[in-house]
XYZ file of N, CA and C in Angstrom:
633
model
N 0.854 -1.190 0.000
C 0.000 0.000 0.000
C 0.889 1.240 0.000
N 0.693 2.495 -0.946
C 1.474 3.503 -0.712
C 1.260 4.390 0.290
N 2.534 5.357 0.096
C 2.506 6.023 1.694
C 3.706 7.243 1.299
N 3.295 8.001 2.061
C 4.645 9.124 1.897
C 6.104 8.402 1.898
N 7.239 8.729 1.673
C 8.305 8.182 1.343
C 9.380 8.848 2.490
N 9.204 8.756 4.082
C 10.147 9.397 5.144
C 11.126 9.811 4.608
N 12.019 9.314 3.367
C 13.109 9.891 3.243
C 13.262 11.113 2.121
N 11.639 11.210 1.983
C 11.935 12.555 0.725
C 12.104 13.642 1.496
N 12.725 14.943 1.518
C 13.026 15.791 1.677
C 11.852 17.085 2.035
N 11.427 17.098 1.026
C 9.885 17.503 0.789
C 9.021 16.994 0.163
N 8.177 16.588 1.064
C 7.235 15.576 0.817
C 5.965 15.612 0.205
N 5.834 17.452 -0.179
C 4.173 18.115 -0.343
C 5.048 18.588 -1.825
N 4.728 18.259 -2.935
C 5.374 18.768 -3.979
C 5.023 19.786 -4.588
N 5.991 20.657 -4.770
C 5.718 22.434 -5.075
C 6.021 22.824 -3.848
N 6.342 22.251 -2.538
C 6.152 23.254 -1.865
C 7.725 22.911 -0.694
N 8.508 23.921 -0.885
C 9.767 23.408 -0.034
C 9.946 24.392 1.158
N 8.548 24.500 1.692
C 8.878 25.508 2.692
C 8.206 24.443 4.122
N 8.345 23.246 3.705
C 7.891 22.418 4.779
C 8.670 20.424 4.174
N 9.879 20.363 5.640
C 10.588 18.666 5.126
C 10.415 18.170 6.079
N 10.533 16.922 5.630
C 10.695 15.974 6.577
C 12.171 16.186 7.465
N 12.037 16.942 8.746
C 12.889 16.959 9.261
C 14.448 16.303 9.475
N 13.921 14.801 9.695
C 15.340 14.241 9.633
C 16.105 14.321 8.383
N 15.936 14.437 7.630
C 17.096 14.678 6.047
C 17.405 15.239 6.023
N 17.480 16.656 6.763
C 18.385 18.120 6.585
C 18.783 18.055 7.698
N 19.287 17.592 8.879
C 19.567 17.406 9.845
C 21.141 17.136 9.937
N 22.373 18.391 10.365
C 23.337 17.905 10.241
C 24.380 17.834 11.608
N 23.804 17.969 13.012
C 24.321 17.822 14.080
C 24.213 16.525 14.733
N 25.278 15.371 14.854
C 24.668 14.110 15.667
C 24.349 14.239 16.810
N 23.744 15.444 17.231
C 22.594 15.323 18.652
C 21.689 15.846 18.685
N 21.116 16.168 17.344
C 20.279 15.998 16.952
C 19.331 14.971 16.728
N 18.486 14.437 17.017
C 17.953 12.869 16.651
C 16.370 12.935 16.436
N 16.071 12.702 15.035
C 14.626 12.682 14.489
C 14.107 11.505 14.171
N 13.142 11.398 14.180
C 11.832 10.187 13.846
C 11.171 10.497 13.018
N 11.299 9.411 11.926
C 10.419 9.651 10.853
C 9.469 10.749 10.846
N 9.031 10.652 10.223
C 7.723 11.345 9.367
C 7.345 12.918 10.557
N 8.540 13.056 11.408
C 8.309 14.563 12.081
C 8.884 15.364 10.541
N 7.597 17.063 10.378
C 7.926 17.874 9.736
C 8.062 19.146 10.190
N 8.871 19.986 9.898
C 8.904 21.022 10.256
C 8.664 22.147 8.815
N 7.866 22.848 9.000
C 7.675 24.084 8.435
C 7.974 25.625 8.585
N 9.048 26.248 7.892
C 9.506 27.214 8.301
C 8.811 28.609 6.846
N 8.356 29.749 7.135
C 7.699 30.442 6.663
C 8.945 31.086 5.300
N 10.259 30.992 6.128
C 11.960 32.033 4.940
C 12.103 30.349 4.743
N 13.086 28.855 5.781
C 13.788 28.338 4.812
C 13.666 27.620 6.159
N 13.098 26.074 5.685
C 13.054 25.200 6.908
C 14.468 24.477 6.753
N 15.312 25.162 6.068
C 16.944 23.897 6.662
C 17.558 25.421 7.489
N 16.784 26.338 7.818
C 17.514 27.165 9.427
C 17.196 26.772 10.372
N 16.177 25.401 10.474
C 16.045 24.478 11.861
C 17.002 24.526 12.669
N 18.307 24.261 12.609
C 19.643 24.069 13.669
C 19.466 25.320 13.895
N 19.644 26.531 13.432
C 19.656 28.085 14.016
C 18.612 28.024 15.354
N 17.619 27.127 15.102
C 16.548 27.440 16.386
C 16.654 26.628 17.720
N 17.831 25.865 17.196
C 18.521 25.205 18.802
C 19.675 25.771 19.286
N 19.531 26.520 20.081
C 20.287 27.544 20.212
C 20.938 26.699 21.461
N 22.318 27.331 21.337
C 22.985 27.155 22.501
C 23.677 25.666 22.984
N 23.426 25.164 21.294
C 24.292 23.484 21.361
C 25.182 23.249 21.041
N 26.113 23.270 22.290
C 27.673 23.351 22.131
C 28.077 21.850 21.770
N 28.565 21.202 20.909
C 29.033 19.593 21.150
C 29.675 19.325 22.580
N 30.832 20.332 23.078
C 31.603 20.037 24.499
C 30.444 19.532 25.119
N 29.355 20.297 25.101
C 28.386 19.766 26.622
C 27.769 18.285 26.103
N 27.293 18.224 25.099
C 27.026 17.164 24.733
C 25.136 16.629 24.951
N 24.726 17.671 25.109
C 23.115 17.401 25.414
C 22.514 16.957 23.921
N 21.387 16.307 24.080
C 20.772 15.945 22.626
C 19.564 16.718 23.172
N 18.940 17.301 21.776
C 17.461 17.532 21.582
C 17.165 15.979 20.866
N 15.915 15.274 20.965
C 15.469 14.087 20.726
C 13.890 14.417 20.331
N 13.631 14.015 19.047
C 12.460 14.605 18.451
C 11.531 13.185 18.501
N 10.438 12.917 18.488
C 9.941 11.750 17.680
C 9.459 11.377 16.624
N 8.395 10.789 16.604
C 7.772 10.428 15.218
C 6.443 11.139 14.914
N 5.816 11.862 13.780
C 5.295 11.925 13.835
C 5.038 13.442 14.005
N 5.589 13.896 14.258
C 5.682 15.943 15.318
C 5.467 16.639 14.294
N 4.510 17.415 14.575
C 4.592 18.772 13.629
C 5.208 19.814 14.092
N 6.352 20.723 13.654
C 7.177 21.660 14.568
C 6.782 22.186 13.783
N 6.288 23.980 13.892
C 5.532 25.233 12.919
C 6.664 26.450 13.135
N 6.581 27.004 12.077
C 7.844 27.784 11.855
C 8.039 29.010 13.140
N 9.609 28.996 13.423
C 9.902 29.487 14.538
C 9.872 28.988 16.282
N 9.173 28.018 16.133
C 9.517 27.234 17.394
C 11.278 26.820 17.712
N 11.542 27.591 18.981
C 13.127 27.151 19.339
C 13.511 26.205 20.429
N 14.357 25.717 20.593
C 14.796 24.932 21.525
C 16.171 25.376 22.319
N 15.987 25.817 23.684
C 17.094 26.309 24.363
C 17.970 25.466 24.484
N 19.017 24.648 24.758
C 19.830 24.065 25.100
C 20.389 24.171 26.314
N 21.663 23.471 27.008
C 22.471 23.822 27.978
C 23.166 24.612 28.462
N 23.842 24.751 27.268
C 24.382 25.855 26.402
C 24.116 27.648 26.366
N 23.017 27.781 27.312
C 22.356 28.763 27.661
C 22.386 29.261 29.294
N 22.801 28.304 29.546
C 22.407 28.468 31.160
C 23.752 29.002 32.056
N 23.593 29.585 33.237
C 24.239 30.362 33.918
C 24.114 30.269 35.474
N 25.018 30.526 35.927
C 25.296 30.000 37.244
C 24.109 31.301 38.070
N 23.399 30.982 39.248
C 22.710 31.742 39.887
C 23.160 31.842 41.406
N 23.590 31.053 41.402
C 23.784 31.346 42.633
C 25.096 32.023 43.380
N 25.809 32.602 42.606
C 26.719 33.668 42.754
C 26.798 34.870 42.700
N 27.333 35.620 42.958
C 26.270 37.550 42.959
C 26.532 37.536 41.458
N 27.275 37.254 40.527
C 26.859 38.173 39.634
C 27.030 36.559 38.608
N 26.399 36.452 37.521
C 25.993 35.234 36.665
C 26.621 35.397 35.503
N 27.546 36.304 35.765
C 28.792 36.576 34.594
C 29.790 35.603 34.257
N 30.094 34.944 32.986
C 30.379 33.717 32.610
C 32.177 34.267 32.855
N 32.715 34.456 33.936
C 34.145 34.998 33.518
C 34.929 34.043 33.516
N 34.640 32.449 33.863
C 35.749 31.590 33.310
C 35.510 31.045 31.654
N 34.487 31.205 30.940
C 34.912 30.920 29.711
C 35.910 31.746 29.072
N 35.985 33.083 29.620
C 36.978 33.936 28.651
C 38.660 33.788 29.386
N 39.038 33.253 30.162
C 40.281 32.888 30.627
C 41.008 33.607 30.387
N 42.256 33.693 30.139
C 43.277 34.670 30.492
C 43.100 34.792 31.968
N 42.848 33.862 32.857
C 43.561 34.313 34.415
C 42.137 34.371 35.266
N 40.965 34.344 34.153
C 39.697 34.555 34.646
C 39.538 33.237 34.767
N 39.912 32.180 34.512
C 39.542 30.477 34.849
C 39.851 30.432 35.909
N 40.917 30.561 36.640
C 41.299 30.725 37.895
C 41.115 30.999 38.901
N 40.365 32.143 38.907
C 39.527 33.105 39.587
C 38.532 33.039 40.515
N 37.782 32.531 39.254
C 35.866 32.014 40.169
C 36.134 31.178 40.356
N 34.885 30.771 40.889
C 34.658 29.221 41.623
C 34.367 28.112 40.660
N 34.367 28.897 40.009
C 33.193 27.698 38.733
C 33.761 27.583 37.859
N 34.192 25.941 37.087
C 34.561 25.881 35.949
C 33.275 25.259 34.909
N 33.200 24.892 34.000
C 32.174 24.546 32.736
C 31.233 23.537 33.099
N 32.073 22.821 34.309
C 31.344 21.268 34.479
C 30.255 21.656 35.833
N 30.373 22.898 36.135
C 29.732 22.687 37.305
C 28.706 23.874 37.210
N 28.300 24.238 35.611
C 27.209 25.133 35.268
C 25.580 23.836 35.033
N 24.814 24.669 35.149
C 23.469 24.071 35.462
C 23.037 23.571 34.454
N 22.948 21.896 34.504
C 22.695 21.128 33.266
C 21.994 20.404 33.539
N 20.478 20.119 32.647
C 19.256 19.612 32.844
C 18.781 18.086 32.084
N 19.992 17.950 30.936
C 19.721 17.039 30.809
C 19.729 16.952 28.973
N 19.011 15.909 28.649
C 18.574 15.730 26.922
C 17.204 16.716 27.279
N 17.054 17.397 25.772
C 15.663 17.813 25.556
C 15.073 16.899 24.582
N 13.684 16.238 25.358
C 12.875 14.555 24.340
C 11.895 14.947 24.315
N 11.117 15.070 23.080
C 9.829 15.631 22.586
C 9.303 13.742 22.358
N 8.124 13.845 22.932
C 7.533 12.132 22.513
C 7.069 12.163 20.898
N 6.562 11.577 20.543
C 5.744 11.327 19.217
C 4.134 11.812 19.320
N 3.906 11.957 18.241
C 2.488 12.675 17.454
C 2.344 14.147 18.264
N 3.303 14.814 18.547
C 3.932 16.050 19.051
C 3.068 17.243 18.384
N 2.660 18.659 18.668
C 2.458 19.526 17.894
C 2.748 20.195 18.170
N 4.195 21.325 17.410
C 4.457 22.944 18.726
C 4.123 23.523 17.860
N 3.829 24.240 18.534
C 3.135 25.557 17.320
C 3.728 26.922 17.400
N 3.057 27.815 16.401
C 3.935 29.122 15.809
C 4.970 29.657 17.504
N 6.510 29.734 16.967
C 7.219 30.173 17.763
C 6.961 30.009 19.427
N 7.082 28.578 19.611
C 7.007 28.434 20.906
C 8.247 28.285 21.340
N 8.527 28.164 22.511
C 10.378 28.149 22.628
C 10.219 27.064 24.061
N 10.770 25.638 23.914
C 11.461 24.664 25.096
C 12.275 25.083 25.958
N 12.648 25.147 26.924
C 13.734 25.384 27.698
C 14.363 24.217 27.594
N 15.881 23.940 28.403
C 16.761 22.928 28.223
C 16.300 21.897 29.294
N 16.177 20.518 28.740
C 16.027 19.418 29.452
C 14.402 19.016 29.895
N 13.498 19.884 29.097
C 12.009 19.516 29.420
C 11.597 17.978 28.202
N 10.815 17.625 29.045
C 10.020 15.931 28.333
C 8.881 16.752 27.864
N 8.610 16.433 26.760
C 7.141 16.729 26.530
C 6.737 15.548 25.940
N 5.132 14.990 26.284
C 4.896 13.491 26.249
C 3.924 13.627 25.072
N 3.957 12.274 24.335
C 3.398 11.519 23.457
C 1.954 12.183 23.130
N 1.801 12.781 21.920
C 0.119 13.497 21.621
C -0.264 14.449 21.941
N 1.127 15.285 22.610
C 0.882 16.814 23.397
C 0.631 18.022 22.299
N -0.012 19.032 22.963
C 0.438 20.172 22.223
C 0.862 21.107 23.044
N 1.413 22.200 21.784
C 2.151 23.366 22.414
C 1.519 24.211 21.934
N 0.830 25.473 22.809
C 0.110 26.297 21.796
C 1.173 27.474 21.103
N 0.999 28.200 20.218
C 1.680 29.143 19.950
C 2.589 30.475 20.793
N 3.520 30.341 20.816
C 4.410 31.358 21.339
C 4.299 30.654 23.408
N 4.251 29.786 23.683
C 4.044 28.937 24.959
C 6.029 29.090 25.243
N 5.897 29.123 26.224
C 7.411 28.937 26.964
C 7.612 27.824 27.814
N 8.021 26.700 27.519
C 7.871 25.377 28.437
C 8.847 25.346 29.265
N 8.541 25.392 29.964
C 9.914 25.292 31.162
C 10.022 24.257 32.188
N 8.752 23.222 31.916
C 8.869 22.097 32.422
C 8.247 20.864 32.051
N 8.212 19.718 32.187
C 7.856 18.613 31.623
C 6.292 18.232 31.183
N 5.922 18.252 29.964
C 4.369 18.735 29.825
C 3.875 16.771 29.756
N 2.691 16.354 29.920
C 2.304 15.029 30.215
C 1.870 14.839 28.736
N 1.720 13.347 28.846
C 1.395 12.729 27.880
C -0.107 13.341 27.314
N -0.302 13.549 26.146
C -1.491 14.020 25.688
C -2.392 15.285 26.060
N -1.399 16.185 26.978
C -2.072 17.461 27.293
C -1.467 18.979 26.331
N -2.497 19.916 26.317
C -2.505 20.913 25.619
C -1.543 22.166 26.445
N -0.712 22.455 26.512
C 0.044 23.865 26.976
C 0.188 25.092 26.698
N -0.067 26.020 27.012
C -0.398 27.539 26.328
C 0.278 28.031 27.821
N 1.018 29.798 27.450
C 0.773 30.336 28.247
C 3.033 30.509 28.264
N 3.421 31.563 29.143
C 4.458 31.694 29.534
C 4.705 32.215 31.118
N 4.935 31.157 31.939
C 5.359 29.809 31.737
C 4.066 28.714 31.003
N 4.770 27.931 30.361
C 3.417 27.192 30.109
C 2.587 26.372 31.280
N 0.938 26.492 30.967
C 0.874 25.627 31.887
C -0.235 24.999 31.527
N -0.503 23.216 32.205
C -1.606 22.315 31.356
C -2.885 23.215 31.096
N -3.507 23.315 29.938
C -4.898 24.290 30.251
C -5.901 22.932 29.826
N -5.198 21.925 29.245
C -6.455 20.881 29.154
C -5.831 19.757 28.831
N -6.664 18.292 29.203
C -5.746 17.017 28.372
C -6.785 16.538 27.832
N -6.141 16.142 26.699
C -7.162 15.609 25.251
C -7.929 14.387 25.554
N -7.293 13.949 26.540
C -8.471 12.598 26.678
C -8.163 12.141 28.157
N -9.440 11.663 28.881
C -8.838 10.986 29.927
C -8.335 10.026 30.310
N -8.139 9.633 31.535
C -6.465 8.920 32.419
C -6.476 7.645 31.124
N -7.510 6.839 31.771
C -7.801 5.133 31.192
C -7.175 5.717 29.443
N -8.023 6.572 28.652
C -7.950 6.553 27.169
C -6.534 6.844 26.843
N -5.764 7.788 27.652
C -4.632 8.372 27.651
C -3.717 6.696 27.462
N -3.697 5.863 28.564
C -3.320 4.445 28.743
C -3.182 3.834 27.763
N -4.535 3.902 27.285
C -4.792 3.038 26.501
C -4.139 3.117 24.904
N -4.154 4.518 24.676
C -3.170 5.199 23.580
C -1.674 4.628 23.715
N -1.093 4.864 25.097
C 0.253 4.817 25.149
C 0.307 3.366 24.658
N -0.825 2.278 25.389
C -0.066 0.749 25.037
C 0.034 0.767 23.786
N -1.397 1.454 22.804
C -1.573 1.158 21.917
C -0.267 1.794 20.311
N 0.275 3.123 21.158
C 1.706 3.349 20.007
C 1.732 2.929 18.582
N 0.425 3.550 18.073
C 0.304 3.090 16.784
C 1.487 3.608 16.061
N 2.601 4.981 16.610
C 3.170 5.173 15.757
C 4.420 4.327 15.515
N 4.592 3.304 16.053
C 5.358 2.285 16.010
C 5.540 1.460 14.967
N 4.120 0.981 14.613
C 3.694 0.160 13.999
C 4.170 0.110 12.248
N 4.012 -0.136 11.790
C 4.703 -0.265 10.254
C 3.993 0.127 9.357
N 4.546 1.442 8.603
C 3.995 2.234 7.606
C 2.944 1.620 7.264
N 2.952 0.534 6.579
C 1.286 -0.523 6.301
C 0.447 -0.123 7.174
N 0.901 -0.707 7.968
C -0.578 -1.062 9.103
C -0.830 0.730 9.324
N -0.139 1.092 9.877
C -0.635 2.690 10.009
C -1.240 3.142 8.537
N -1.105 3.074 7.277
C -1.632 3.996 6.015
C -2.949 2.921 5.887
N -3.196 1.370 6.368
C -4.283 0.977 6.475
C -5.177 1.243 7.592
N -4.281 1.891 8.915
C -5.763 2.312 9.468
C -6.044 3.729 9.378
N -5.659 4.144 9.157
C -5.454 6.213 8.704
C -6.877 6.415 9.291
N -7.803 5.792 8.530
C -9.134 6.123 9.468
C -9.365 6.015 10.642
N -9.145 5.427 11.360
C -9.311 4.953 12.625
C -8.202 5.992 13.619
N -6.997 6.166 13.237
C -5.682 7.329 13.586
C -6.338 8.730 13.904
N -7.421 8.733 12.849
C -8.234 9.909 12.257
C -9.458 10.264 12.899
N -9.416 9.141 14.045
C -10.483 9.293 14.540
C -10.533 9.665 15.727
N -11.819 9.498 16.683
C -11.738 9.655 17.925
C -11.898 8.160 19.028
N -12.157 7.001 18.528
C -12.492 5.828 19.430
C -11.260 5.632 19.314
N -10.668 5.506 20.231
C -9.325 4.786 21.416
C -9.471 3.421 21.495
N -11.021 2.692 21.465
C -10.958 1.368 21.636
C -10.625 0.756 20.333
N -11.386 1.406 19.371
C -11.222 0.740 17.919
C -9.887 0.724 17.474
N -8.959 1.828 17.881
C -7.876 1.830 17.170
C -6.810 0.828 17.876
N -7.535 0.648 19.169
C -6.443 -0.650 19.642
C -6.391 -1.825 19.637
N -7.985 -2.236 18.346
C -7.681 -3.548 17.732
C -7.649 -3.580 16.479
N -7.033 -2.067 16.184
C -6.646 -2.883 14.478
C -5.660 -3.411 14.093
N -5.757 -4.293 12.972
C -5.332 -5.129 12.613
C -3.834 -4.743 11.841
């Protein structure tokens, strides 16, 4: 049965202002899942420009999944951003050395690091929302437009707001469950482009016995 082709580039023909993310992807900590697209309004291969602050030394991954729609201008903070607070002044004076490494208290390893940033699958961020470094956002979530996440959003709930915060979840506890066992996006291009209807739908039970 046919099906979009994950590895085309741009996948909507005529139109190259929206790819399949992973193919233009040239940082290995970076890490995409199929069929996530991103759409950028000037030039969706300035994606890396919007992860700001990813130094390789530190070594954090942004981790995308399957499935995500990222809408143009959504950024991702990194580690790479962050600054010591708890000293009077949050002035980075041992990166510039000359005698300033020496000095403070603090060398590189002991600035505030949160972790990988992991977006789950069937993801949606929308126009210019911006992650902070090291937040989970779970499986079927959304992000509403221009939202500031600054902490770990749940599986299948909606986020708006700066700081963001849950304003609703798309389905309840049991259906939520029942989605996660069910991870259709797992499943193999087939079986997913044969149940598209059911994906498309709203019964949770039906879609967790198809075939």
């Amino acid at each position: 049965m046919p099906a979009p082709d994950p590895s085309n580039t741009y996948p909507l023909p005529h139109h190259q202002n929206l790819v399949f993310l992973k193919n233009i992807i040239q940082s290995p900590n970076i890490i995409v899942g199929d069929y996530t697209y991103y759409h950028d309004m000037d030039n969706p291969h300035n994606f890396e420009k919007n992860v700001l602050y990813h130094f390789d030394f530190i070594g954090d991954k942004l981790r995308l999944g399957k499935f995500c729609a990222i809408a143009s201008g959504a950024k991702f903070i990194m580690n790479g951003g962050n600054h010591e607070t708890k000293p009077i002044s949050t002035y980075p004076f041992e990166i510039f050395a000359n005698g300033w490494e020496r000095k403070g208290g603090t060398d590189a390893s002991e600035y505030p690091y949160k972790g990988d940033t992991v977006i789950g699958n069937d993801v949606w961020i929308g126009y210019e929302a911006v992650i902070m470094p090291g937040v989970k956002i779970g499986n079927g979530a959304i992000v509403a437009t221009k939202a500031v996440v600054t902490k770990d959003v749940p599986d299948y709930a909606i986020v708006a707001g700066n700081p963001a915060q849950v304003v609703k979840m798309r389905f309840v506890e049991s259906e939520i469950a029942q989605l996660l066992q069910t991870a259709w996006w797992d499943w193999s291009v087939e079986k997913i482009t044969r149940n598209l209807p059911f994906i498309k739908a709203a019964d949770i039970a039906r879609l967790a016995n198809c075939k």
